[in-house]
Coordinates of C-alpha atoms in Angstrom, one line a residue:
Chain A
M15 CA 109.2 129.3 79.5
T16 CA 106.2 128.5 81.3
T17 CA 103.1 130.9 80.9
S18 CA 100.4 131.4 83.3
S19 CA 97.9 129.4 81.4
D20 CA 100.4 126.5 81.3
L21 CA 100.8 126.6 85.0
T22 CA 97.2 125.9 85.6
G23 CA 97.3 123.0 83.4
L24 CA 100.1 121.4 85.5
T25 CA 99.7 118.7 88.2
V26 CA 100.9 119.1 91.7
A27 CA 103.9 117.0 90.9
E28 CA 104.9 119.1 87.9
L29 CA 104.2 122.3 89.9
A30 CA 106.2 121.2 92.7
D31 CA 109.2 120.2 90.6
R32 CA 109.0 123.7 89.1
I33 CA 108.7 125.5 92.5
R34 CA 111.5 123.3 94.1
T35 CA 114.0 124.0 91.4
K36 CA 112.9 127.7 91.3
Q37 CA 111.7 127.7 87.7
V38 CA 108.6 129.4 89.0
S39 CA 107.6 131.0 92.2
P40 CA 104.8 130.2 94.5
V41 CA 103.4 133.9 93.9
E42 CA 103.4 133.2 90.2
V43 CA 101.4 129.9 90.6
A44 CA 98.9 131.8 92.9
Q45 CA 98.4 134.4 90.5
A46 CA 98.0 132.1 87.5
F47 CA 95.3 130.1 89.4
I48 CA 93.6 133.2 90.6
A49 CA 93.4 134.8 87.2
R50 CA 92.0 131.6 85.7
A51 CA 89.4 131.2 88.5
E52 CA 88.4 135.1 88.1
K53 CA 88.0 134.6 84.3
L54 CA 85.9 131.3 84.5
E55 CA 84.3 131.2 87.8
P56 CA 81.1 133.0 86.4
K57 CA 80.6 129.9 84.1
I58 CA 81.5 127.3 86.8
G59 CA 80.4 128.6 90.3
A60 CA 82.9 126.5 92.2
F61 CA 83.4 128.9 95.0
V62 CA 81.3 129.7 98.0
T63 CA 83.8 132.0 99.5
P64 CA 86.9 132.8 97.3
T65 CA 90.0 133.8 99.6
Q66 CA 92.3 135.1 96.9
E67 CA 93.9 137.7 99.0
L68 CA 94.6 135.4 101.8
A69 CA 96.0 132.9 99.1
L70 CA 98.4 135.5 97.8
E71 CA 99.6 136.4 101.2
A72 CA 100.2 132.7 101.8
A73 CA 102.0 132.3 98.6
E74 CA 104.2 135.3 99.4
I75 CA 105.2 133.5 102.7
A76 CA 105.9 130.2 100.8
E77 CA 108.0 132.1 98.5
A78 CA 110.0 133.7 101.3
E79 CA 110.5 130.3 103.0
I80 CA 111.7 128.6 100.0
A81 CA 114.1 131.5 99.2
A82 CA 115.5 131.1 102.6
G83 CA 116.1 127.4 101.9
N84 CA 113.2 126.0 103.9
Y85 CA 111.5 123.9 101.2
K86 CA 108.9 121.7 103.0
G87 CA 108.1 119.2 100.2
P88 CA 105.8 118.8 97.2
M89 CA 102.7 120.7 98.6
H90 CA 104.8 123.8 99.5
G91 CA 103.3 126.6 97.5
I92 CA 100.3 124.6 96.2
P93 CA 96.9 126.2 96.1
V94 CA 94.2 124.0 97.3
G95 CA 90.4 124.2 96.9
V96 CA 88.7 123.5 100.3
K97 CA 85.3 122.1 100.6
D98 CA 83.2 124.4 102.6
I99 CA 82.6 121.9 105.4
Y100 CA 86.2 122.1 106.6
A101 CA 86.5 124.6 109.4
T102 CA 88.9 127.4 108.4
A103 CA 89.9 129.8 111.1
G104 CA 88.8 133.3 110.2
T105 CA 87.1 132.3 107.1
R106 CA 83.4 131.5 107.0
T107 CA 82.5 127.8 106.9
T108 CA 78.8 127.6 105.9
S109 CA 78.5 123.7 105.4
G110 CA 76.4 124.5 102.4
S111 CA 73.7 125.7 104.8
K112 CA 71.9 129.0 105.2
V113 CA 71.9 128.3 108.9
Y114 CA 75.6 128.6 109.0
A115 CA 76.0 131.3 106.4
D116 CA 77.9 133.7 108.8
H117 CA 79.7 131.0 110.7
V118 CA 83.4 131.9 111.2
P119 CA 85.4 129.1 113.0
D120 CA 88.3 130.1 115.4
R121 CA 90.3 127.1 114.6
D122 CA 91.3 125.1 111.5
S123 CA 90.1 121.6 110.9
T124 CA 93.0 119.2 111.2
A125 CA 93.2 118.6 107.5
V126 CA 93.5 122.4 106.8
A127 CA 96.1 122.8 109.5
L128 CA 98.1 119.9 108.1
L129 CA 98.0 121.4 104.5
K130 CA 99.2 124.8 106.0
Q131 CA 102.0 123.0 107.8
A132 CA 103.1 121.5 104.6
G133 CA 103.1 125.0 103.0
A134 CA 99.9 124.6 100.9
Y135 CA 97.2 127.2 101.2
S136 CA 93.4 127.6 100.5
I137 CA 92.4 129.5 97.5
G138 CA 88.9 129.4 98.5
K139 CA 86.1 127.6 100.1
T140 CA 84.3 125.4 97.4
G141 CA 80.6 124.5 97.1
T142 CA 79.0 121.6 98.8
V143 CA 75.6 120.1 99.2
E144 CA 74.1 121.1 102.6
F145 CA 75.9 119.0 105.2
A146 CA 77.2 116.9 102.3
F147 CA 74.0 115.0 102.1
D148 CA 73.4 114.4 98.3
P149 CA 75.4 113.0 95.5
T150 CA 74.3 115.3 92.7
G151 CA 75.8 118.6 93.9
R152 CA 72.7 120.6 94.3
N153 CA 72.3 123.2 96.8
A154 CA 69.2 125.3 97.2
H155 CA 71.0 128.2 98.9
Y156 CA 74.3 128.5 97.1
G157 CA 73.5 126.8 93.7
M158 CA 74.9 123.7 92.1
P159 CA 78.4 124.2 90.4
H160 CA 78.5 123.6 86.7
N161 CA 80.6 120.6 85.3
P162 CA 83.4 122.0 83.1
W163 CA 82.9 119.1 80.7
G164 CA 79.3 120.1 80.1
L165 CA 78.1 123.2 81.7
D166 CA 74.6 121.9 81.9
R167 CA 75.6 118.8 83.5
M168 CA 75.9 117.8 87.3
P169 CA 79.4 118.1 88.7
G170 CA 78.3 115.4 91.2
G171 CA 78.5 115.6 95.0
S172 CA 78.7 116.3 97.6
S173 CA 82.2 117.7 97.0
A174 CA 81.0 119.6 93.9
G175 CA 82.9 122.8 94.0
S176 CA 86.0 120.8 94.6
G177 CA 85.3 118.6 91.7
A178 CA 84.2 121.3 89.3
G179 CA 87.0 123.6 90.4
T180 CA 89.8 121.1 90.0
A181 CA 88.6 120.1 86.6
A182 CA 88.3 123.7 85.6
G183 CA 91.9 124.4 86.6
F184 CA 91.1 126.8 89.6
F185 CA 93.4 124.7 91.6
P186 CA 95.3 121.5 91.1
V187 CA 94.0 119.6 94.0
S188 CA 91.2 119.9 96.4
L189 CA 89.7 118.7 99.6
G190 CA 86.6 116.5 99.6
T191 CA 84.8 114.2 102.0
D192 CA 83.3 110.9 101.2
T193 CA 80.3 109.3 103.2
G194 CA 78.7 107.4 100.4
G195 CA 80.9 108.5 97.6
S196 CA 81.2 112.4 97.8
I197 CA 84.8 112.4 96.7
R198 CA 84.6 109.7 94.0
I199 CA 81.4 110.7 92.4
P200 CA 82.4 114.4 91.5
S201 CA 85.9 112.8 90.6
A202 CA 84.1 110.5 88.2
L203 CA 81.7 113.1 86.7
C204 CA 84.4 115.8 86.3
G205 CA 87.3 113.5 85.1
L206 CA 89.5 113.5 88.2
T207 CA 91.4 111.1 90.4
G208 CA 90.0 111.0 94.0
I209 CA 90.7 108.7 96.8
K210 CA 88.4 107.8 99.7
P211 CA 91.0 106.6 102.2
T212 CA 90.4 103.8 104.7
F213 CA 88.1 105.1 107.3
G214 CA 90.2 106.4 110.4
L215 CA 93.3 107.0 108.3
T216 CA 92.7 110.9 107.9
S217 CA 91.3 113.1 110.7
R218 CA 87.7 114.5 110.5
F219 CA 88.3 116.9 113.3
G220 CA 86.8 120.2 112.3
V221 CA 84.8 118.7 109.5
T222 CA 81.0 119.0 109.5
P223 CA 79.7 115.6 110.2
L224 CA 77.1 113.7 108.2
S225 CA 77.5 110.1 109.3
W226 CA 80.0 109.6 112.1
S227 CA 80.7 105.9 111.4
M228 CA 81.6 106.5 107.7
D229 CA 82.6 110.1 107.1
T230 CA 86.1 110.2 105.5
V231 CA 88.4 113.0 104.4
G232 CA 90.4 112.8 101.3
P233 CA 91.8 114.6 98.2
M234 CA 90.7 115.1 94.7
A235 CA 93.3 115.7 92.1
R236 CA 94.2 115.2 88.3
S237 CA 96.3 112.1 88.9
A238 CA 96.9 109.3 91.3
E239 CA 100.4 110.6 92.0
D240 CA 98.8 114.0 93.1
A241 CA 96.4 112.2 95.2
A242 CA 99.3 110.3 96.8
I243 CA 101.2 113.5 97.5
A244 CA 98.2 115.2 99.1
L245 CA 97.4 111.9 101.1
N246 CA 100.9 112.0 102.5
V247 CA 100.0 115.3 104.2
L248 CA 96.6 114.3 105.4
A249 CA 97.1 110.7 106.8
G250 CA 97.9 110.4 110.3
Y251 CA 96.7 109.8 113.8
D252 CA 94.7 112.7 115.5
A253 CA 93.4 112.3 119.1
D254 CA 90.9 115.1 118.3
D255 CA 89.1 112.6 116.1
P256 CA 87.6 109.6 118.0
A257 CA 87.7 107.4 114.9
S258 CA 91.4 108.1 114.1
V259 CA 93.5 105.0 113.8
R260 CA 97.3 104.6 114.8
A261 CA 98.1 103.2 111.4
P262 CA 101.7 102.7 110.3
Q263 CA 103.3 105.8 108.7
V264 CA 103.3 105.1 105.0
D265 CA 104.7 107.4 102.0
Y266 CA 102.0 107.0 99.5
T267 CA 104.3 108.0 96.6
T268 CA 107.1 105.5 97.4
D269 CA 105.5 102.5 95.7
L270 CA 103.7 104.3 93.0
N271 CA 105.9 102.9 90.4
G272 CA 105.7 99.2 91.6
G273 CA 103.4 98.3 88.6
V274 CA 100.6 95.8 88.5
R275 CA 102.4 92.7 87.6
G276 CA 101.1 89.6 89.6
L277 CA 98.4 91.5 91.1
R278 CA 94.9 89.9 91.1
I279 CA 92.0 92.2 90.4
G280 CA 88.4 90.9 91.3
V281 CA 85.3 92.0 89.6
P282 CA 81.9 91.3 91.3
K283 CA 79.6 89.4 89.2
E284 CA 76.6 90.5 91.1
Y285 CA 75.0 94.0 91.5
I286 CA 77.4 96.3 89.6
G287 CA 76.0 95.4 86.3
D288 CA 72.2 95.8 87.3
I289 CA 72.2 99.4 86.6
L290 CA 75.0 100.4 84.4
D291 CA 75.3 102.7 81.2
P292 CA 76.6 100.8 78.3
E293 CA 79.5 103.4 77.6
Q294 CA 80.5 103.3 81.3
D295 CA 80.6 99.5 81.0
T296 CA 82.5 99.4 77.8
A297 CA 85.3 101.8 79.2
F298 CA 85.4 99.8 82.5
R299 CA 85.9 96.4 80.5
K300 CA 88.6 98.3 78.4
A301 CA 90.4 99.5 81.5
L302 CA 90.4 96.1 83.0
S303 CA 91.9 94.7 79.8
D304 CA 94.6 97.5 79.9
L305 CA 95.5 96.4 83.4
E306 CA 95.8 92.9 82.2
D307 CA 98.1 93.9 79.4
L308 CA 100.1 95.6 82.1
G309 CA 100.4 92.3 83.9
A310 CA 97.5 92.2 86.4
S311 CA 95.1 89.3 86.2
V312 CA 91.5 89.9 86.4
A313 CA 88.8 87.5 87.6
E314 CA 85.2 87.4 88.3
I315 CA 84.3 87.1 92.0
S316 CA 81.0 86.5 93.8
I317 CA 79.8 88.8 96.6
P318 CA 76.0 88.4 96.8
E319 CA 76.0 90.5 100.0
L320 CA 76.5 93.6 97.8
A321 CA 72.7 93.6 97.4
W322 CA 72.6 94.7 101.3
V323 CA 74.4 97.9 100.5
P324 CA 71.7 100.3 99.6
A325 CA 69.5 99.4 102.7
L326 CA 72.5 99.5 104.9
A327 CA 73.5 103.0 103.6
I328 CA 70.0 104.4 103.9
T329 CA 69.6 103.1 107.4
I330 CA 73.1 104.1 108.8
T331 CA 73.6 107.3 107.0
G332 CA 70.0 108.2 107.5
V333 CA 69.8 107.7 111.2
E334 CA 73.2 109.2 112.0
A335 CA 72.4 112.4 109.8
S336 CA 69.1 112.7 111.7
T337 CA 70.7 112.3 115.0
I338 CA 72.9 115.2 114.0
Y339 CA 70.4 117.4 112.2
G340 CA 67.2 116.5 113.4
E341 CA 67.1 119.4 116.0
L342 CA 67.6 121.8 113.0
A343 CA 65.0 120.0 110.9
R344 CA 62.5 120.7 113.8
T345 CA 63.5 124.1 114.7
R346 CA 64.6 125.8 111.6
R347 CA 63.1 123.7 108.9
D348 CA 62.3 126.8 106.6
E349 CA 66.2 127.6 106.4
L350 CA 67.2 124.0 105.2
D351 CA 67.5 122.8 101.8
P352 CA 64.1 121.0 101.1
S353 CA 65.9 117.8 99.7
V354 CA 68.1 117.7 102.9
L355 CA 65.1 118.3 105.2
R356 CA 63.0 115.5 103.7
R357 CA 65.9 113.0 104.0
V358 CA 66.4 113.9 107.7
E359 CA 62.6 113.7 108.3
T360 CA 62.4 110.4 106.6
A361 CA 65.1 109.0 108.8
F362 CA 63.0 109.9 111.9
F363 CA 60.9 107.0 111.2
I364 CA 63.7 104.2 111.1
S365 CA 63.7 102.6 114.3
G366 CA 66.6 102.1 116.7
E367 CA 66.3 98.5 116.4
R368 CA 66.7 98.6 112.6
Y369 CA 69.6 100.8 113.0
A370 CA 71.4 98.4 115.3
R371 CA 70.6 95.5 113.0
A372 CA 72.1 97.6 110.1
L373 CA 75.3 98.1 112.2
R374 CA 75.6 94.3 112.9
A375 CA 75.0 93.5 109.2
R376 CA 77.7 96.0 108.3
V377 CA 80.1 93.9 110.3
L378 CA 79.1 90.8 108.5
F379 CA 79.4 92.7 105.1
T380 CA 82.9 93.8 106.1
R381 CA 83.8 90.3 107.0
R382 CA 82.6 89.1 103.5
M383 CA 84.6 91.8 101.9
N384 CA 87.6 90.7 103.8
A385 CA 87.0 87.2 102.6
A386 CA 86.8 88.3 99.0
F387 CA 90.2 89.9 99.4
T388 CA 91.8 86.5 100.4
S389 CA 91.5 85.5 96.7
V390 CA 92.3 89.0 95.1
D391 CA 94.4 92.0 95.8
L392 CA 91.9 94.7 94.6
I393 CA 88.2 94.9 93.7
A394 CA 87.3 96.9 90.6
T395 CA 83.9 98.4 89.8
P396 CA 82.7 101.3 87.6
T397 CA 82.6 104.4 89.9
V398 CA 79.1 105.5 89.0
A399 CA 76.5 104.0 86.8
T400 CA 76.2 106.9 84.3
P401 CA 78.2 109.8 83.0
A402 CA 77.2 113.1 84.4
P403 CA 73.4 113.5 84.1
P404 CA 71.8 116.9 83.1
Q405 CA 71.2 119.2 86.0
G406 CA 67.8 118.9 87.3
T407 CA 67.3 115.2 86.4
E408 CA 65.6 113.2 89.1
R409 CA 64.9 110.0 87.3
M410 CA 66.6 108.5 84.4
T411 CA 66.7 105.2 82.4
I412 CA 70.2 103.4 82.3
G413 CA 70.6 100.6 80.3
G414 CA 66.8 100.1 79.9
V415 CA 66.4 100.2 83.8
Q416 CA 64.3 103.1 85.4
T417 CA 66.1 104.5 88.4
N418 CA 66.5 107.7 90.2
V419 CA 69.6 109.7 89.7
R420 CA 70.8 109.4 93.4
E421 CA 70.8 105.7 93.2
A422 CA 72.7 105.7 89.7
L423 CA 75.5 107.9 91.5
L424 CA 75.7 106.1 94.8
R425 CA 75.2 102.5 94.3
D426 CA 78.8 101.4 93.6
T427 CA 80.7 103.8 95.7
R428 CA 79.0 103.2 98.9
I429 CA 80.0 99.6 98.7
F430 CA 83.4 100.8 100.1
N431 CA 81.9 103.1 102.6
M432 CA 80.2 100.2 104.1
S433 CA 83.3 98.2 104.3
R434 CA 85.3 101.3 105.3
M435 CA 88.0 100.3 102.7
P436 CA 90.1 102.6 100.6
A437 CA 88.9 103.2 97.1
V438 CA 90.3 105.3 94.3
A439 CA 88.3 106.6 91.4
F440 CA 90.0 107.6 88.1
P441 CA 89.1 108.4 84.5
T442 CA 88.7 105.6 82.0
G443 CA 87.6 107.5 78.8
F444 CA 84.8 109.7 77.5
S445 CA 81.3 109.1 76.4
A446 CA 80.1 110.0 72.9
D447 CA 78.9 113.3 74.4
G448 CA 82.3 114.0 75.7
L449 CA 81.7 113.4 79.3
P450 CA 84.2 111.6 81.5
L451 CA 84.0 107.9 82.4
S452 CA 85.5 106.4 85.4
M453 CA 86.3 103.2 87.4
Q454 CA 87.2 102.6 91.1
L455 CA 89.7 100.3 92.6
A456 CA 89.4 99.2 96.1
A457 CA 92.0 97.6 98.4
P458 CA 91.8 96.0 102.0
A459 CA 91.8 98.5 104.9
F460 CA 94.9 100.4 105.2
Q461 CA 96.2 99.4 101.9
D462 CA 95.5 102.6 100.3
A463 CA 98.9 102.7 98.7
L464 CA 98.1 99.8 96.7
A465 CA 95.0 101.2 95.1
L466 CA 96.9 104.4 94.3
R467 CA 99.8 102.3 92.8
V468 CA 97.5 100.5 90.4
A469 CA 95.7 103.6 89.4
H470 CA 99.0 105.3 88.7
A471 CA 100.2 102.3 86.6
Y472 CA 97.2 102.7 84.6
Q473 CA 97.6 106.4 84.2
Q474 CA 101.3 105.8 83.1
A475 CA 99.8 103.7 80.2
T476 CA 97.0 105.8 79.3
T477 CA 96.1 109.6 78.8
W478 CA 92.5 110.0 79.9
H479 CA 93.6 111.7 83.1
Q480 CA 95.5 114.3 81.2
A481 CA 92.5 115.5 79.4
R482 CA 91.6 119.2 80.1
A483 CA 88.0 120.5 79.7
E484 CA 87.7 123.4 77.4
V485 CA 85.5 125.9 79.5
Chain B
M10 CA 54.0 96.0 104.9
P11 CA 50.9 97.8 106.2
E12 CA 50.5 101.3 105.0
F13 CA 50.4 104.4 107.3
D14 CA 46.9 105.8 107.6
P15 CA 47.4 109.7 106.8
E16 CA 45.9 110.9 110.1
A17 CA 48.0 108.4 112.2
F18 CA 51.0 109.4 110.1
A19 CA 50.2 113.1 110.8
S20 CA 49.9 112.5 114.6
L21 CA 53.2 110.5 114.6
A22 CA 55.0 113.2 112.7
A23 CA 53.7 115.9 115.0
A24 CA 54.9 113.7 118.0
M25 CA 58.3 113.7 116.3
G26 CA 58.4 117.4 116.0
I27 CA 57.6 117.8 112.4
N28 CA 55.5 120.9 112.1
A29 CA 54.7 120.8 108.4
D30 CA 51.7 121.6 106.1
A31 CA 49.4 118.8 104.8
E32 CA 51.1 118.7 101.4
H33 CA 54.5 118.2 102.8
L34 CA 53.2 115.5 105.1
E35 CA 51.6 113.6 102.3
W36 CA 54.9 113.8 100.3
L37 CA 56.7 112.6 103.4
R38 CA 54.3 109.7 104.2
A39 CA 54.9 108.4 100.8
E40 CA 58.6 108.6 101.1
V41 CA 58.7 107.0 104.5
Q42 CA 56.5 104.3 103.3
A43 CA 58.8 103.6 100.2
T44 CA 62.0 103.9 102.6
L45 CA 60.7 101.4 105.1
A46 CA 59.5 99.0 102.5
R47 CA 63.0 98.9 101.1
L48 CA 64.6 98.3 104.6
V49 CA 62.7 95.2 105.2
E50 CA 65.2 93.2 103.5
L51 CA 67.5 94.0 106.3
D52 CA 65.2 91.8 108.5
A53 CA 66.2 88.7 106.5
I54 CA 70.0 89.1 107.4
D55 CA 71.0 86.7 110.2
V56 CA 73.0 89.0 112.5
S57 CA 73.2 86.6 115.3
D58 CA 76.8 86.1 114.9
V59 CA 77.6 89.7 115.7
P60 CA 77.2 90.8 119.1
A61 CA 75.3 94.1 119.2
E62 CA 77.7 95.7 121.5
E63 CA 80.5 95.3 119.1
A64 CA 78.7 96.5 116.0
G65 CA 79.2 100.2 116.4
L66 CA 82.7 100.0 117.5
R67 CA 84.7 97.6 115.6
H68 CA 86.2 98.2 112.2
D69 CA 86.5 94.5 111.7
G70 CA 89.2 94.9 109.0
P71 CA 92.9 94.5 109.0
G72 CA 94.1 96.6 111.9
G73 CA 90.9 95.9 113.8
A74 CA 90.5 99.4 115.0
A75 CA 88.1 102.3 114.7

């Protein structure tokens, strides 16, 4: 027999199997997750707008559909945490901002619509940094969610509530967005598996923008298999998103069990070790060794251009964000999160010439990354330089190097936002303080399935992703 | 890189529509100064091989789209 508390510890794949075979009903699943969230939300603060009544109604519909023989697939009857920058028809979408505290869209974002078509439903809108413009999870208006692995720790951002809520067992999978690492950073800090898909693979229609040339929609989950299941629903061309790509239709679960034998994994010798916590580094090296044991080969590669990444990211993200939010910064400055306001204002001073130069340099950088992929199949790095920092941290010392916390969280993830390639973050162990450690694997553009396959192979051989936080 | 004179910076900020108190402007001046200093390294990258009109449009990865 499966109890309610057992249900909230299951993965999407496990829940789907029980729903498909009618061992458990979608309503029972919804009730279990709602009960857990009601009990623990005061400690975590994952939700901005819980939608539990709507979730129960959706679960009842799913139950009736399945009873009538209309099973839609593994997301049918699955509750999802939805980052509060995804438009949800009839449910407020704040974008983490006081300015939009009462904004109620009349149309779903494409991602939410696709999840509904697959029979999934939102269990609530989850906390985000205002306009997704910070990697820590802070939000002056709605608060920073608490990391289930250490309530005084940052959950990471900007998809902070999705990360904290998935890790706390409020929902088995969630939607995040990733412009500089906002899926992978909270996944890393909260012990989850999250994929930033290839830019253009998933639709951003109805998602509050930050940087139009890098914003990417993707899932956060407890396993690579679950991320693949969710990506199957989310991937696809959408005429409503100008950046959407007509990529070949792929089932991201088909090759999950293909293993890693014969695959070549490259590890950059520059940049990634410049700022890196020793425990994070040790877990990363051990994970690489585990992948070698599974049949992959690991080799050092040289990409000196990685040094360009911070300046490219600051310029491109800053200018594009200030283009979008500049008017708000001028006219409603007192209503914006001060940390966001300052970043938008700073970008006012970056010249158009420098922005254009950064765009051209990004093309060169992508060419260099493509060249690196002629000698390896995947590139591996730690996901973040540090385990989850204490909330309120601004500066920290990592491996003897003084840095600010934003740099520590963003420096490795945004490599693959610049190259717009897929990257999956997954757990590789725990620090002495009991905090999750993480690495990321990146693949060439549109080879998202390859990155998921290798993460899945690692998770078949290890148990880090199965650990659950005691809240 | 030359430093912004506080008064000149305040004038520039006002021209950009930043209507803030002196304390905020002083913080912002330091932040802008530090940020622009960091971005100088972009100027050393030879981008002549990339036509400007392509840079915002091309994915330049497999598939070549977006």
